[in-house]
PDB file of C-alpha atoms in Angstrom:
ATOM      1  CA  MET X   1       2.033  22.601  34.465  1.00 53.00           C
ATOM      2  CA  ALA X   2       1.780  22.271  38.254  1.00 59.00           C
ATOM      3  CA  THR X   3      -0.773  25.073  38.468  1.00 63.00           C
ATOM      4  CA  THR X   4      -3.039  23.901  35.621  1.00 57.00           C
ATOM      5  CA  ASN X   5      -6.090  21.776  35.854  1.00 61.00           C
ATOM      6  CA  VAL X   6      -6.322  18.231  34.529  1.00 57.00           C
ATOM      7  CA  ILE X   7      -7.987  18.298  31.050  1.00 55.00           C
ATOM      8  CA  THR X   8      -8.798  14.671  30.928  1.00 55.00           C
ATOM      9  CA  ASP X   9      -8.521  11.927  33.520  1.00 55.00           C
ATOM     10  CA  ARG X  10      -8.264   8.215  32.514  1.00 53.00           C
ATOM     11  CA  ARG X  11     -10.491   6.019  34.388  1.00 54.00           C
ATOM     12  CA  PRO X  12      -9.143   2.597  35.519  1.00 52.00           C
ATOM     13  CA  PRO X  13      -9.870  -0.106  32.920  1.00 46.00           C
ATOM     14  CA  GLY X  14     -11.919  -2.108  35.290  1.00 48.00           C
ATOM     15  CA  ASN X  15     -13.191  -5.284  33.726  1.00 50.00           C
ATOM     16  CA  ARG X  16     -13.306  -3.497  30.211  1.00 66.00           C
ATOM     17  CA  VAL X  17      -9.606  -4.611  29.605  1.00 74.00           C
ATOM     18  CA  ALA X  18      -9.235  -6.519  26.204  1.00 83.00           C
ATOM     19  CA  CYS X  19      -7.534  -9.835  27.057  1.00 85.00           C
ATOM     20  CA  LEU X  20      -5.959 -12.585  24.942  1.00 87.00           C
ATOM     21  CA  ASP X  21      -5.323 -15.778  26.748  1.00 90.00           C
ATOM     22  CA  GLY X  22      -2.575 -18.200  25.581  1.00 89.00           C
ATOM     23  CA  SER X  23       0.661 -19.505  27.324  1.00 90.00           C
ATOM     24  CA  THR X  24       0.970 -15.847  28.080  1.00 90.00           C
ATOM     25  CA  ARG X  25      -1.957 -13.468  28.683  1.00 91.00           C
ATOM     26  CA  LEU X  26      -1.887 -10.130  26.927  1.00 91.00           C
ATOM     27  CA  ARG X  27      -4.129  -7.401  28.286  1.00 88.00           C
ATOM     28  CA  ALA X  28      -4.619  -4.091  26.245  1.00 89.00           C
ATOM     29  CA  TRP X  29      -6.681  -1.035  26.793  1.00 86.00           C
ATOM     30  CA  PRO X  30     -10.242  -1.174  25.289  1.00 86.00           C
ATOM     31  CA  GLU X  31      -9.446   1.715  22.694  1.00 86.00           C
ATOM     32  CA  HIS X  32      -6.969  -0.800  21.237  1.00 88.00           C
ATOM     33  CA  GLU X  33      -9.322  -3.543  20.631  1.00 89.00           C
ATOM     34  CA  LYS X  34      -8.694  -2.838  16.845  1.00 92.00           C
ATOM     35  CA  TYR X  35      -5.288  -4.352  17.438  1.00 93.00           C
ATOM     36  CA  LEU X  36      -6.553  -7.612  18.868  1.00 92.00           C
ATOM     37  CA  PRO X  37      -6.277  -9.477  15.435  1.00 94.00           C
ATOM     38  CA  GLN X  38      -2.532  -8.669  15.294  1.00 94.00           C
ATOM     39  CA  LEU X  39      -1.890  -9.229  19.035  1.00 94.00           C
ATOM     40  CA  ARG X  40      -3.749 -12.558  18.550  1.00 94.00           C
ATOM     41  CA  GLU X  41      -1.203 -13.541  15.921  1.00 95.00           C
ATOM     42  CA  VAL X  42       1.688 -12.634  18.256  1.00 95.00           C
ATOM     43  CA  SER X  43       0.037 -14.668  21.124  1.00 95.00           C
ATOM     44  CA  ALA X  44      -0.133 -17.670  18.813  1.00 96.00           C
ATOM     45  CA  ARG X  45       3.547 -17.172  17.911  1.00 96.00           C
ATOM     46  CA  VAL X  46       4.477 -17.013  21.517  1.00 96.00           C
ATOM     47  CA  ASP X  47       2.537 -20.191  22.247  1.00 96.00           C
ATOM     48  CA  ALA X  48       4.567 -21.980  19.369  1.00 97.00           C
ATOM     49  CA  LEU X  49       7.982 -20.829  20.675  1.00 97.00           C
ATOM     50  CA  PRO X  50      10.269 -23.683  21.711  1.00 97.00           C
ATOM     51  CA  GLU X  51      10.146 -25.023  25.210  1.00 96.00           C
ATOM     52  CA  VAL X  52      13.619 -23.409  25.907  1.00 96.00           C
ATOM     53  CA  PHE X  53      11.896 -20.116  26.266  1.00 97.00           C
ATOM     54  CA  THR X  54      10.456 -18.992  29.526  1.00 95.00           C
ATOM     55  CA  ARG X  55       7.185 -17.046  28.897  1.00 94.00           C
ATOM     56  CA  PRO X  56       5.919 -14.545  31.573  1.00 93.00           C
ATOM     57  CA  PRO X  57       2.527 -15.409  32.441  1.00 92.00           C
ATOM     58  CA  LEU X  58       1.117 -11.915  31.851  1.00 90.00           C
ATOM     59  CA  PHE X  59       1.708  -8.712  29.975  1.00 90.00           C
ATOM     60  CA  ASN X  60       0.039  -5.477  30.332  1.00 86.00           C
ATOM     61  CA  GLU X  61      -0.154  -2.597  27.805  1.00 87.00           C
ATOM     62  CA  VAL X  62       1.565   0.269  29.314  1.00 84.00           C
ATOM     63  CA  GLY X  63      -0.435   2.713  31.301  1.00 71.00           C
ATOM     64  CA  PHE X  64      -2.723   0.604  33.326  1.00 61.00           C
ATOM     65  CA  THR X  65      -3.249   2.370  36.638  1.00 51.00           C
ATOM     66  CA  LYS X  66      -3.793  -0.972  38.387  1.00 54.00           C
ATOM     67  CA  GLU X  67      -1.625  -3.957  37.489  1.00 54.00           C
ATOM     68  CA  PHE X  68      -2.357  -7.303  38.740  1.00 58.00           C
ATOM     69  CA  GLY X  69      -0.023 -10.246  38.561  1.00 61.00           C
ATOM     70  CA  PRO X  70      -0.888 -13.743  37.873  1.00 64.00           C
ATOM     71  CA  ASP X  71      -0.883 -14.176  41.661  1.00 67.00           C
ATOM     72  CA  GLY X  72      -3.680 -11.745  41.984  1.00 64.00           C
ATOM     73  CA  VAL X  73      -1.518  -9.102  43.778  1.00 63.00           C
ATOM     74  CA  GLN X  74      -1.679  -5.496  42.789  1.00 60.00           C
ATOM     75  CA  TYR X  75       1.532  -3.920  41.540  1.00 56.00           C
ATOM     76  CA  LEU X  76       2.407  -0.361  40.844  1.00 51.00           C
ATOM     77  CA  GLY X  77       4.544   0.856  38.021  1.00 50.00           C
ATOM     78  CA  ASP X  78       7.223  -1.416  36.702  1.00 51.00           C
ATOM     79  CA  SER X  79       7.191  -3.759  39.713  1.00 55.00           C
ATOM     80  CA  GLY X  80       4.497  -5.840  38.157  1.00 64.00           C
ATOM     81  CA  PRO X  81       4.200  -7.924  35.084  1.00 75.00           C
ATOM     82  CA  PRO X  82       6.043  -6.903  31.982  1.00 87.00           C
ATOM     83  CA  SER X  83       4.386  -4.223  29.634  1.00 85.00           C
ATOM     84  CA  PHE X  84       4.195  -3.476  26.112  1.00 90.00           C
ATOM     85  CA  ASN X  85       3.519  -0.356  24.012  1.00 88.00           C
ATOM     86  CA  ILE X  86       1.369  -0.154  20.971  1.00 89.00           C
ATOM     87  CA  LEU X  87       3.055   2.755  19.151  1.00 87.00           C
ATOM     88  CA  GLU X  88       1.012   4.028  16.387  1.00 86.00           C
ATOM     89  CA  GLY X  89      -0.253   0.574  15.844  1.00 85.00           C
ATOM     90  CA  SER X  90       3.107  -0.740  14.984  1.00 90.00           C
ATOM     91  CA  PRO X  91       3.425  -4.487  15.580  1.00 92.00           C
ATOM     92  CA  TRP X  92       7.255  -3.988  15.858  1.00 93.00           C
ATOM     93  CA  SER X  93       6.784  -1.851  18.985  1.00 92.00           C
ATOM     94  CA  TYR X  94       4.865  -4.492  20.907  1.00 93.00           C
ATOM     95  CA  ALA X  95       6.810  -7.428  19.513  1.00 95.00           C
ATOM     96  CA  ALA X  96       9.978  -5.670  20.704  1.00 94.00           C
ATOM     97  CA  ASP X  97       8.617  -5.311  24.180  1.00 94.00           C
ATOM     98  CA  ILE X  98       7.192  -8.777  24.455  1.00 95.00           C
ATOM     99  CA  GLY X  99      10.353 -10.211  22.947  1.00 95.00           C
ATOM    100  CA  LYS X 100      12.615  -8.555  25.385  1.00 95.00           C
ATOM    101  CA  ALA X 101      10.642  -9.665  28.347  1.00 94.00           C
ATOM    102  CA  ILE X 102      10.668 -13.244  27.076  1.00 96.00           C
ATOM    103  CA  THR X 103      14.466 -13.122  26.605  1.00 96.00           C
ATOM    104  CA  SER X 104      14.916 -11.423  30.011  1.00 94.00           C
ATOM    105  CA  SER X 105      12.936 -14.316  31.632  1.00 94.00           C
ATOM    106  CA  THR X 106      14.612 -17.030  29.507  1.00 95.00           C
ATOM    107  CA  PHE X 107      18.126 -15.979  30.204  1.00 95.00           C
ATOM    108  CA  GLY X 108      17.479 -15.115  33.940  1.00 92.00           C
ATOM    109  CA  PHE X 109      19.023 -11.458  33.635  1.00 90.00           C
ATOM    110  CA  MET X 110      17.646 -10.598  37.019  1.00 87.00           C
ATOM    111  CA  ASP X 111      18.705 -13.890  38.610  1.00 89.00           C
ATOM    112  CA  LEU X 112      22.009 -12.604  40.193  1.00 88.00           C
ATOM    113  CA  GLN X 113      22.394 -15.620  42.358  1.00 91.00           C
ATOM    114  CA  ASN X 114      22.473 -18.137  39.489  1.00 92.00           C
ATOM    115  CA  CYS X 115      23.624 -16.256  36.542  1.00 94.00           C
ATOM    116  CA  ASP X 116      26.673 -14.093  35.751  1.00 93.00           C
ATOM    117  CA  TRP X 117      25.881 -11.866  32.749  1.00 94.00           C
ATOM    118  CA  MET X 118      28.368  -9.260  33.867  1.00 93.00           C
ATOM    119  CA  SER X 119      31.086 -11.584  32.513  1.00 94.00           C
ATOM    120  CA  ILE X 120      29.604 -12.026  29.056  1.00 95.00           C
ATOM    121  CA  THR X 121      32.030 -11.768  26.142  1.00 96.00           C
ATOM    122  CA  GLN X 122      31.590  -9.258  23.210  1.00 95.00           C
ATOM    123  CA  THR X 123      31.062 -12.287  20.965  1.00 96.00           C
ATOM    124  CA  ASP X 124      28.215 -13.708  23.178  1.00 96.00           C
ATOM    125  CA  GLN X 125      26.690 -10.277  23.526  1.00 96.00           C
ATOM    126  CA  GLU X 126      26.299 -10.243  19.786  1.00 96.00           C
ATOM    127  CA  ARG X 127      24.792 -13.699  19.733  1.00 97.00           C
ATOM    128  CA  LEU X 128      22.356 -12.589  22.486  1.00 96.00           C
ATOM    129  CA  ALA X 129      21.419  -9.523  20.433  1.00 96.00           C
ATOM    130  CA  ALA X 130      20.943 -11.876  17.406  1.00 97.00           C
ATOM    131  CA  VAL X 131      18.551 -14.139  19.418  1.00 97.00           C
ATOM    132  CA  ASP X 132      16.744 -10.979  20.573  1.00 96.00           C
ATOM    133  CA  LYS X 133      16.016  -9.649  17.064  1.00 96.00           C
ATOM    134  CA  TRP X 134      15.333 -13.027  15.823  1.00 97.00           C
ATOM    135  CA  LEU X 135      12.612 -13.335  18.515  1.00 97.00           C
ATOM    136  CA  GLU X 136      11.211  -9.758  17.676  1.00 96.00           C
ATOM    137  CA  SER X 137      11.018 -10.583  13.845  1.00 96.00           C
ATOM    138  CA  TYR X 138       9.510 -14.194  14.605  1.00 97.00           C
ATOM    139  CA  LEU X 139       6.969 -12.479  16.805  1.00 97.00           C
ATOM    140  CA  VAL X 140       6.000  -9.795  14.131  1.00 95.00           C
ATOM    141  CA  GLY X 141       5.784 -12.574  11.434  1.00 93.00           C
ATOM    142  CA  GLY X 142       8.720 -11.415   9.365  1.00 88.00           C
ATOM    143  CA  GLY X 143       9.339  -8.432   7.245  1.00 85.00           C
ATOM    144  CA  THR X 144      11.432  -5.092   7.690  1.00 83.00           C
ATOM    145  CA  PRO X 145      11.342  -3.208  10.916  1.00 83.00           C
ATOM    146  CA  ASP X 146       9.369  -0.053  10.590  1.00 79.00           C
ATOM    147  CA  TYR X 147      11.828   1.940  12.816  1.00 81.00           C
ATOM    148  CA  LEU X 148      15.286   3.277  12.277  1.00 77.00           C
ATOM    149  CA  THR X 149      18.315   3.135  14.776  1.00 82.00           C
ATOM    150  CA  ASN X 150      21.685   4.641  15.289  1.00 84.00           C
ATOM    151  CA  ALA X 151      22.797   1.575  17.354  1.00 83.00           C
ATOM    152  CA  PRO X 152      26.576   0.799  17.055  1.00 86.00           C
ATOM    153  CA  GLU X 153      27.678  -1.040  13.804  1.00 90.00           C
ATOM    154  CA  GLU X 154      28.536  -4.312  15.584  1.00 90.00           C
ATOM    155  CA  LEU X 155      25.144  -4.490  17.159  1.00 87.00           C
ATOM    156  CA  GLN X 156      23.304  -3.646  14.021  1.00 87.00           C
ATOM    157  CA  ARG X 157      25.240  -6.556  12.493  1.00 93.00           C
ATOM    158  CA  ALA X 158      24.160  -8.948  15.135  1.00 91.00           C
ATOM    159  CA  TRP X 159      20.601  -7.741  14.758  1.00 90.00           C
ATOM    160  CA  ALA X 160      20.751  -8.345  10.960  1.00 93.00           C
ATOM    161  CA  LYS X 161      21.991 -11.833  11.658  1.00 96.00           C
ATOM    162  CA  GLY X 162      19.019 -12.641  13.873  1.00 94.00           C
ATOM    163  CA  ARG X 163      16.545 -11.133  11.323  1.00 94.00           C
ATOM    164  CA  ALA X 164      18.178 -13.179   8.588  1.00 95.00           C
ATOM    165  CA  VAL X 165      17.685 -16.424  10.413  1.00 96.00           C
ATOM    166  CA  ALA X 166      14.064 -15.398  10.756  1.00 93.00           C
ATOM    167  CA  ALA X 167      13.712 -14.461   7.078  1.00 93.00           C
ATOM    168  CA  ASP X 168      15.824 -17.260   5.315  1.00 93.00           C
ATOM    169  CA  ASN X 169      14.908 -20.341   7.160  1.00 94.00           C
ATOM    170  CA  THR X 170      11.939 -22.544   7.753  1.00 96.00           C
ATOM    171  CA  ARG X 171      10.449 -22.487  11.063  1.00 96.00           C
ATOM    172  CA  ASN X 172      12.053 -25.755  12.136  1.00 97.00           C
ATOM    173  CA  GLU X 173      15.488 -24.514  11.082  1.00 97.00           C
ATOM    174  CA  GLN X 174      14.910 -21.289  12.988  1.00 97.00           C
ATOM    175  CA  PHE X 175      13.720 -23.177  16.063  1.00 98.00           C
ATOM    176  CA  ARG X 176      16.789 -25.560  15.863  1.00 98.00           C
ATOM    177  CA  TRP X 177      19.197 -22.576  15.652  1.00 98.00           C
ATOM    178  CA  VAL X 178      17.585 -20.528  18.477  1.00 98.00           C
ATOM    179  CA  GLU X 179      17.261 -23.584  20.722  1.00 98.00           C
ATOM    180  CA  GLY X 180      21.134 -24.100  20.322  1.00 97.00           C
ATOM    181  CA  GLU X 181      21.896 -20.485  20.923  1.00 97.00           C
ATOM    182  CA  VAL X 182      19.716 -20.308  24.096  1.00 97.00           C
ATOM    183  CA  THR X 183      20.875 -23.509  25.479  1.00 97.00           C
ATOM    184  CA  GLU X 184      24.608 -22.701  24.990  1.00 97.00           C
ATOM    185  CA  LEU X 185      24.545 -19.134  26.224  1.00 97.00           C
ATOM    186  CA  SER X 186      22.368 -20.038  29.267  1.00 96.00           C
ATOM    187  CA  GLY X 187      24.810 -22.877  30.058  1.00 95.00           C
ATOM    188  CA  ARG X 188      27.724 -20.721  29.835  1.00 95.00           C
ATOM    189  CA  TYR X 189      26.446 -17.933  32.081  1.00 95.00           C
ATOM    190  CA  CYS X 190      23.816 -19.568  34.376  1.00 94.00           C
ATOM    191  CA  GLN X 191      23.924 -22.460  36.741  1.00 88.00           C
ATOM    192  CA  PRO X 192      20.699 -24.385  37.585  1.00 76.00           C
ATOM    193  CA  GLY X 193      18.799 -22.800  40.607  1.00 60.00           C
ATOM    194  CA  ASP X 194      17.947 -24.681  43.686  1.00 50.00           C
TER     195      ASP X 194
END
């Protein structure tokens, strides 16, 4: 591989990036403009999330050679804004990535000064997993995931619970449930920052 020539070289996206603006900005490669209607639906669902959620201001589709944060600073690789994949056009792929970044921001997983997620109990880990999969299902708009997993049984039960909340309840009931879970879990493991 090291001795071969590059067959194709991707040009930087420049100003041809397809963007969706909302409470969170989604940027996708121009060749994925055909997925903008689905991404627009996800963006609208992000906008409608309860205030208990912290939304990152920007998401880039994976692969941008130059990533600029909301502060205008250029980042390289994973040090910049969160990213999402569009795998074979599956809304479950980008909803999972966007949901995980929202969950991480909301719960302050990287805030080691104010949060202690290392002390989380097994029961609370399962509650957190249920919130994560509720968010994924909510962002997709419901339905059955188009992927299979060999995750441990207790994790799959937690995921099923979160998906059931999304499938079996009105939006108001879902939001009431998730607001309670987020508030209680955050209050248990995080202290307000300075």
